Coordinates of C-alpha atoms in Angstrom, one line a residue:
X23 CA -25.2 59.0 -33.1
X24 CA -27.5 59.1 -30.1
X25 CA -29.3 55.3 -31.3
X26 CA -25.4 54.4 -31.1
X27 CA -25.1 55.7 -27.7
X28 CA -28.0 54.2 -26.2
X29 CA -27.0 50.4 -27.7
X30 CA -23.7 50.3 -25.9
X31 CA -24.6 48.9 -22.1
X32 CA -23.9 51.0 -19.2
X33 CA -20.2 50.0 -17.5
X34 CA -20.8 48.1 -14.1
X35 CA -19.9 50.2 -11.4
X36 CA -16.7 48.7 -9.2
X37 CA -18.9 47.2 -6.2
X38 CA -21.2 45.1 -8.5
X39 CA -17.8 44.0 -9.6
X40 CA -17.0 42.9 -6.1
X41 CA -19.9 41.1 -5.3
X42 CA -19.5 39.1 -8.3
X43 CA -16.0 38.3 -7.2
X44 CA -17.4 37.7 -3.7
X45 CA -19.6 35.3 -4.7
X46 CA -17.4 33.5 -6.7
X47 CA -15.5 32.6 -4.1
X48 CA -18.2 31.6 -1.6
X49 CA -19.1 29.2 -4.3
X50 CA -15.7 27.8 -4.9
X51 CA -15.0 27.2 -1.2
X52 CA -18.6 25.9 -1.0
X53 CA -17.5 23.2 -3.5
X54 CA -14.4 22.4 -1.6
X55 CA -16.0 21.9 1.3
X56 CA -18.8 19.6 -0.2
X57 CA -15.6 18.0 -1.9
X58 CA -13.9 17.1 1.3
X59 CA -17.1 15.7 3.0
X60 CA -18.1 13.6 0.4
X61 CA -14.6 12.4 0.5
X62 CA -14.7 12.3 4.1
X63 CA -17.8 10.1 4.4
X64 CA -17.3 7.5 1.1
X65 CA -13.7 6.8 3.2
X66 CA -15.4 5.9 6.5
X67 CA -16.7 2.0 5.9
X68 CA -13.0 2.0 4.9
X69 CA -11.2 4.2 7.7
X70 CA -13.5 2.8 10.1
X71 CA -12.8 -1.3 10.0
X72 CA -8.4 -0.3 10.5
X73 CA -9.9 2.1 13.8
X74 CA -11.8 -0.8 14.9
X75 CA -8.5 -2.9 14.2
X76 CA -6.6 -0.6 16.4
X77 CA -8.8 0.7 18.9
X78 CA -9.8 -3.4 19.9
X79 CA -5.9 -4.4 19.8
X80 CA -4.9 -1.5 22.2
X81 CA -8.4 -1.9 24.4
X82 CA -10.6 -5.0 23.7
X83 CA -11.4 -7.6 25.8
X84 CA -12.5 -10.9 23.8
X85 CA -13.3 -8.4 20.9
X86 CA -16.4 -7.2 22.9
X87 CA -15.2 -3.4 24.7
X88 CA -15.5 -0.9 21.2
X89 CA -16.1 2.2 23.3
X90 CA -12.8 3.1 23.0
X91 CA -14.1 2.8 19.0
X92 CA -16.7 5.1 19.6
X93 CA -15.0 7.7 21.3
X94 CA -12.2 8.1 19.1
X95 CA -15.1 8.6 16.3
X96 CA -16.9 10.9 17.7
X97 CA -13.4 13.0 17.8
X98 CA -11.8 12.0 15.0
X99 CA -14.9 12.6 12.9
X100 CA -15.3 16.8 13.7
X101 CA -11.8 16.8 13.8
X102 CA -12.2 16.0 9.7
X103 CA -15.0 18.6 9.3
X104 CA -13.3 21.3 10.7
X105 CA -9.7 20.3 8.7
X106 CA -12.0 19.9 5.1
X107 CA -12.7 23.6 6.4
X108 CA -9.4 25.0 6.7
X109 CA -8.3 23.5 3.8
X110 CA -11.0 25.2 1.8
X111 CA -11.6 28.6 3.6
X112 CA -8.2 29.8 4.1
X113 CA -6.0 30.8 1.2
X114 CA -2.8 31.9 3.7
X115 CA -0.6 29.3 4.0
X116 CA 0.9 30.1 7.1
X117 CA -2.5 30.9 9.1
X118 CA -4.0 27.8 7.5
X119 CA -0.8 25.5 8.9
X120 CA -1.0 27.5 12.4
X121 CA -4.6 26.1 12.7
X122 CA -3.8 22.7 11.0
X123 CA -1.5 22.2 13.9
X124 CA -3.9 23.5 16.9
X125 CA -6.4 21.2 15.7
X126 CA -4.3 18.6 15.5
X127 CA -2.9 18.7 19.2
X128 CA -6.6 19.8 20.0
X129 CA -7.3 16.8 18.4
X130 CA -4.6 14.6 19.9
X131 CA -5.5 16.6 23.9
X132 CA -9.1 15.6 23.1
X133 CA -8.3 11.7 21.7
X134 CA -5.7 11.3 25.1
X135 CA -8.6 12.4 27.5
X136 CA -11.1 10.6 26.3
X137 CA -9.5 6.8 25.8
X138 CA -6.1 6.6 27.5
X139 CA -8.3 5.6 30.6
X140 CA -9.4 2.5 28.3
X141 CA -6.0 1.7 26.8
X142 CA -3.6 -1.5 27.5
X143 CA -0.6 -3.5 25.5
X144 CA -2.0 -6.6 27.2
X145 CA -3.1 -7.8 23.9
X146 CA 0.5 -7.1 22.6
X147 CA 2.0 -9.9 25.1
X148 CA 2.4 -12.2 21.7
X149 CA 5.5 -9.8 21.1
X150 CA 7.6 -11.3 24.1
X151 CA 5.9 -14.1 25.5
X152 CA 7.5 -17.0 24.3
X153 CA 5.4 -19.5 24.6
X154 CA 1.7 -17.7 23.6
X155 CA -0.4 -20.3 22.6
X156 CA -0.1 -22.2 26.1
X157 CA -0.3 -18.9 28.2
X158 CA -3.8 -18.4 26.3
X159 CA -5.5 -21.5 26.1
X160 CA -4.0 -22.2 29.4
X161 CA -2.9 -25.6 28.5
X162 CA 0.7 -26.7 28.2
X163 CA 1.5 -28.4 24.9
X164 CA -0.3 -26.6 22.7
X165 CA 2.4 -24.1 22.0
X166 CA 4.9 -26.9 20.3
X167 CA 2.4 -26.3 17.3
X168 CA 3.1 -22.7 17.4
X169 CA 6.4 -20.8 16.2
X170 CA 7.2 -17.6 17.6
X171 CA 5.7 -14.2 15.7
X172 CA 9.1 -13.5 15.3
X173 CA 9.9 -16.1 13.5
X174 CA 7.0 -15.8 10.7
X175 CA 7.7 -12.1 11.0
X176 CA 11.2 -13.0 9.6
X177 CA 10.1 -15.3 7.5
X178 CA 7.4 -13.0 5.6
X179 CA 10.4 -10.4 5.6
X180 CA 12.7 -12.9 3.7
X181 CA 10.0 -14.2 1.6
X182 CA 8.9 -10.3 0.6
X183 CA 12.3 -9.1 -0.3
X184 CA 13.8 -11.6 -1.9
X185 CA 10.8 -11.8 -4.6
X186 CA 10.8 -8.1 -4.5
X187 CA 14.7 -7.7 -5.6
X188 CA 13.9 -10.8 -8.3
X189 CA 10.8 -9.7 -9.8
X190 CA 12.4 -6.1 -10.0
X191 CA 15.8 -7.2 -11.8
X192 CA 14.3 -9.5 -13.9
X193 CA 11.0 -7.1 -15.2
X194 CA 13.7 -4.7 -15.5
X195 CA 16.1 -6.1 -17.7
X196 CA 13.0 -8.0 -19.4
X197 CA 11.2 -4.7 -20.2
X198 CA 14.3 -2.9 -21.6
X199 CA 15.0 -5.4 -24.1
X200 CA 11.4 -6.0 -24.9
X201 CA 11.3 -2.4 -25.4
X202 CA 14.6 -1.6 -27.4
X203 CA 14.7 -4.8 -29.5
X204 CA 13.1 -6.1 -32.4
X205 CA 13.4 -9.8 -32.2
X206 CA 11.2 -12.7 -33.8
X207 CA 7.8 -13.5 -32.0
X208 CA 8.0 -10.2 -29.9
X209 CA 4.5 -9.8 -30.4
X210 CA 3.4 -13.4 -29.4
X211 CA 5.3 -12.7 -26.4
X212 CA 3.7 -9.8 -25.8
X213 CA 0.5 -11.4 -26.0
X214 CA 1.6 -13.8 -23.9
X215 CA 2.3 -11.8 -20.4
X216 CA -2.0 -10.2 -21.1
X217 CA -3.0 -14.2 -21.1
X218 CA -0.4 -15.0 -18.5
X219 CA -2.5 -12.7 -16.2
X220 CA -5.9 -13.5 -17.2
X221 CA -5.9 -16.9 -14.9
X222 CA -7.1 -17.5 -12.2
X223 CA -3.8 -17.9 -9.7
X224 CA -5.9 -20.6 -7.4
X225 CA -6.4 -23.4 -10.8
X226 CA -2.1 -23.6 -10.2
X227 CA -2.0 -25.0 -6.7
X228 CA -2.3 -28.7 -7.5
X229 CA 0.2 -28.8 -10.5
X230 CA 2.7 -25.9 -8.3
X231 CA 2.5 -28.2 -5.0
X232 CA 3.6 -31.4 -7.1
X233 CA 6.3 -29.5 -9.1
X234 CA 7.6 -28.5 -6.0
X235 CA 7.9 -32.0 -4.6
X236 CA 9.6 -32.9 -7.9
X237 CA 12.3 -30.6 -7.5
X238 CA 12.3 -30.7 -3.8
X239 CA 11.3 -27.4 -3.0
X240 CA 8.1 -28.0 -0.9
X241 CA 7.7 -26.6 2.2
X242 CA 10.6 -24.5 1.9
X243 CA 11.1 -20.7 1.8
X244 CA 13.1 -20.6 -1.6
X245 CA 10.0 -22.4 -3.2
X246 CA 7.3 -20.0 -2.2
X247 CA 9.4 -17.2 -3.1
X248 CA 10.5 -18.6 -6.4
X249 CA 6.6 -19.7 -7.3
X250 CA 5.6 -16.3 -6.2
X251 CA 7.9 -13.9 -8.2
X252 CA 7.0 -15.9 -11.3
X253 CA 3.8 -15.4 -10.8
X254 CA 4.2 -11.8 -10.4
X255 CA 6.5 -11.2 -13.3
X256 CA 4.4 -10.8 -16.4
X257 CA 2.5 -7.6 -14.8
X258 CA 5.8 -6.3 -13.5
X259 CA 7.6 -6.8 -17.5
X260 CA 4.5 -5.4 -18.9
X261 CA 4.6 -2.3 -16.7
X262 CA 8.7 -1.9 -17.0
X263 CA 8.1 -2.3 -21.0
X264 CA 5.7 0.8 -20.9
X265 CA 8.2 3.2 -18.6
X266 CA 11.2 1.9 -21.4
X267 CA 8.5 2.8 -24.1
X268 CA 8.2 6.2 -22.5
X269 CA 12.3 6.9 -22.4
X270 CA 13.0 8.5 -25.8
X271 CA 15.6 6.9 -27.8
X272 CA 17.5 10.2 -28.7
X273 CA 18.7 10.5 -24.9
X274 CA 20.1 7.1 -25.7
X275 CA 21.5 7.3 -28.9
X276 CA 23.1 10.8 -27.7
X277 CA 25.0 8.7 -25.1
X278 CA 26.4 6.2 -27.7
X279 CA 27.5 8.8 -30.4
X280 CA 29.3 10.6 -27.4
X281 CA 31.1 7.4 -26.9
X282 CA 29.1 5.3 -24.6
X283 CA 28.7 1.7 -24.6
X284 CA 25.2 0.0 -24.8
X285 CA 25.3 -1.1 -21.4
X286 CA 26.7 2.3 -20.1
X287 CA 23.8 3.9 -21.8
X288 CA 21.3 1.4 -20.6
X289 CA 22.9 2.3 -16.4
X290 CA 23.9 5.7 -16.7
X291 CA 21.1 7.1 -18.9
X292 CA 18.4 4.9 -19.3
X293 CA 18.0 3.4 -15.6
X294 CA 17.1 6.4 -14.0
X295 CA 14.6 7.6 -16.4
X296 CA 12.9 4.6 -15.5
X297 CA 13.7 4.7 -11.6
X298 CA 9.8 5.5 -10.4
X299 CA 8.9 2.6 -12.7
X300 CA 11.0 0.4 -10.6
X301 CA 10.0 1.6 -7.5
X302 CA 6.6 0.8 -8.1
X303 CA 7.0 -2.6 -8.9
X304 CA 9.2 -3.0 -6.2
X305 CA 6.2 -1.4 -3.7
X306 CA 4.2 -3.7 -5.5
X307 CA 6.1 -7.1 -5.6
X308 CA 6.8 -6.1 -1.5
X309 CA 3.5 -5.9 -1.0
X310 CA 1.8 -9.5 -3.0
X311 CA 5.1 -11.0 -1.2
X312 CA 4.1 -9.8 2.5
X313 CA 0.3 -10.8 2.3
X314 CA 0.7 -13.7 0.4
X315 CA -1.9 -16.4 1.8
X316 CA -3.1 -18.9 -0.5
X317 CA 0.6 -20.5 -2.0
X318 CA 2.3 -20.4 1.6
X319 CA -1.0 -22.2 2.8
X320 CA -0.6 -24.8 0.5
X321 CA 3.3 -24.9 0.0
X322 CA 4.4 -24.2 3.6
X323 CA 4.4 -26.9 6.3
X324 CA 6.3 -26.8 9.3
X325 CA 6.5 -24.3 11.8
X326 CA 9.5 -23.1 11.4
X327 CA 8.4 -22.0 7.6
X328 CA 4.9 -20.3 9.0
X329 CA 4.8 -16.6 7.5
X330 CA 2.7 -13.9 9.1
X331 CA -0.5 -14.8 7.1
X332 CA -0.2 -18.3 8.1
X333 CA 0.4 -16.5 12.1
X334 CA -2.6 -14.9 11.3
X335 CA -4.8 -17.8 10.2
X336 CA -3.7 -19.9 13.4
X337 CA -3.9 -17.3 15.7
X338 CA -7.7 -17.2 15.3
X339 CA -8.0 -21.0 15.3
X340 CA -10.1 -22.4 17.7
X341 CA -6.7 -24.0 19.0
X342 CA -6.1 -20.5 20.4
X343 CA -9.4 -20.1 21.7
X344 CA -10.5 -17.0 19.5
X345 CA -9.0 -14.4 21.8
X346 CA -10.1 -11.8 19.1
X347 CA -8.2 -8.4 20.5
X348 CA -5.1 -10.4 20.4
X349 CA -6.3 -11.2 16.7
X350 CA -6.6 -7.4 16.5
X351 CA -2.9 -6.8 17.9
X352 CA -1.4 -9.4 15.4
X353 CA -3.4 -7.5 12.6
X354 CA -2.1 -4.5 13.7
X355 CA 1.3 -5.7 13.9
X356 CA 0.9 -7.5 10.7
X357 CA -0.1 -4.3 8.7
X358 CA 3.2 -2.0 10.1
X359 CA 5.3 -2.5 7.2
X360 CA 3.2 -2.2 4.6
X361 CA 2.1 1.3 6.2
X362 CA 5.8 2.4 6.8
X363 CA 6.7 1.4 3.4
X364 CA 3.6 3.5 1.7
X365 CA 4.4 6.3 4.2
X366 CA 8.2 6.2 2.2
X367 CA 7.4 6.0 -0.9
X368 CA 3.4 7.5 -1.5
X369 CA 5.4 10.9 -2.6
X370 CA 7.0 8.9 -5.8
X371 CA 3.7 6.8 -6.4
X372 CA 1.7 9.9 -7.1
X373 CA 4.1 11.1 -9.6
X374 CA 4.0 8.2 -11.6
X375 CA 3.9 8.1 -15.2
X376 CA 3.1 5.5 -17.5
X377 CA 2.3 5.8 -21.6
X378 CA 2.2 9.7 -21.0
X379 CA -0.5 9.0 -18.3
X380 CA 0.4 11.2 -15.2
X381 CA -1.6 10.1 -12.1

């Protein structure tokens, strides 16, 4: 009885207990905090090339006047420390968001102080001047060769939406009935969208540009856009198929014994299973229509066709004389919808789910 006694180990009195707790928690928010600044530092050569972008198109003169750059680092980059902090030191969710917002108009005070001295929209003059190109070169004539950013704004708009609203009907429809139907040479076909995507898109400007002037679609709009959501489509298909994979067929059948039609299954029960799917080809599609480069390059001509990318190109063509902070202001300008349309939709991106693979 007393050999018994002596092998079971004596209980751990409350404070050790504490100090084991204690420490587990140091070393969990330790490992946040590491978390965030590794974060924090792999994203600068990122962050830091869009600041410059910015900072040059609301300060720069000839691309040369970065301390507006510098300064808005040295607050922006404490500012991130001391967030990565919060976020990892403070479980109350009210105190943490009290001192998420100080920092931030701390932040915002400290960013005003230092660089509104520096800032201008000269650089944004592109936006209502007319007639750019001759008011920077300073030489008249040069601007018949340049549309207004309006214009290629427009243009790029058209171009990005119409191939969007194609590229997400057709995958749509394309990957439901790939999906729900067994049909001869399915699997061939199947194969066929993985090799569709494995060349190189630049090998298809020669024969594209002649087929085009075949049908007489070069230099127009409708061609770029029609060249553009076919060459988009088998990735879109193949990523619609897996979301239709993912729907269940009971929900569907369930529909049909209760009296629904195919097609009123496929809209009323089907579709918006599939709805985040759709969205994120449509992101998508927006997005390869918008910065498309190399097809409106070759395809698009005259002015009155020029997209942004093509804006873009010309701007910093020696015909414009380089004027790189104006370069910056059209980037700038250039990258607004894609930022507001990531900003919309980021929340339904994150929840995505595709083959049972929730990102």
């Amino acid at each position: 009885m007393t050999s018994a006694a002596a092998a079971i180990p004596a209980p751990v009195p409350a404070r050790e207990w504490e100090r084991l707790a204690e420490r587990g928690r140091l070393r969990r928010r330790a490992t946040v905090v590491l978390l965030y600044c590794v974060l924090v530092l792999g994203s600068l050569p990122i962050v830091i090339p869009y600041l410059w972008l910015v900072t040059v198109s609301l300060s720069g003169r000839a691309g040369a006047d970065t301390i507006v750059l510098w300064r808005t680092l040295a607050v922006v980059f404490p500012a991130l420390l001391l967030w990565s902090m919060l976020r990892a030191g403070i479980d109350d969710e009210k105190r943490r968001f009290r001192l998420e917002m100080a920092l931030g108009l701390a932040t915002l005070a400290a960013l005003g102080w230092v660089t509104v001295p520096h800032l201008n929209l000269n650089n944004w003059r592109f936006l209502w001047s007319a007639n750019i190109a001759d008011r920077v070169t300073g030489t008249a004539g040069v601007g018949a060769k340049f549309p207004s950013v309006w214009t290629a704004f427009f243009n790029s708009l058209a171009l990005a939406l119409i191939q969007m609203t194609l590229v997400v009907v057709s995958s749509t429809l394309a990957g439901y009935y790939l999906s729900r139907y067994d049909f001869r040479h399915r699997a061939a076909y199947l194969k066929g969208l993985l090799i569709l995507q494995a060349f190189p898109l630049l090998t298809l400007t020669i024969p594209i540009f002649l087929l085009l002037y075949w049908v007489g679609l070069l230099d127009t709009i409708t061609g770029v856009v029609l060249v553009v959501a076919a060459l988009e489509l088998p990735f879109a298909i193949f990523v619609m198929k897996g979301f239709f994979d993912a729907v269940p067929w009971d929900i569907e059948m369930s529909a049909m014994t209760d009296g629904a039609s195919r097609r009123q299954a496929f809209w009323m029960v089907v579709l918006p299973q599939v709805k985040v799917g759709m969205l994120a080809v449509g992101v998508f599609a927006f997005l390869r229509g918008w910065e498309e480069y190399v097809f409106v390059r070759t395809l698009l001509i005259e002015k009155a066709n020029w997209t942004m990318s093509l804006y873009l190109f010309w701007m910093q063509d020696d015909m414009m004389g380089v004027d790189y902070a104006m370069v910056s202001a059209v980037g700038v300008f250039y990258v607004l919808p894609s930022v507001v349309l990531y900003a919309f939709t980021q929340r339904y991106l994150t929840q995505m789910n595709i083959g049972g693979i929730k990102g």
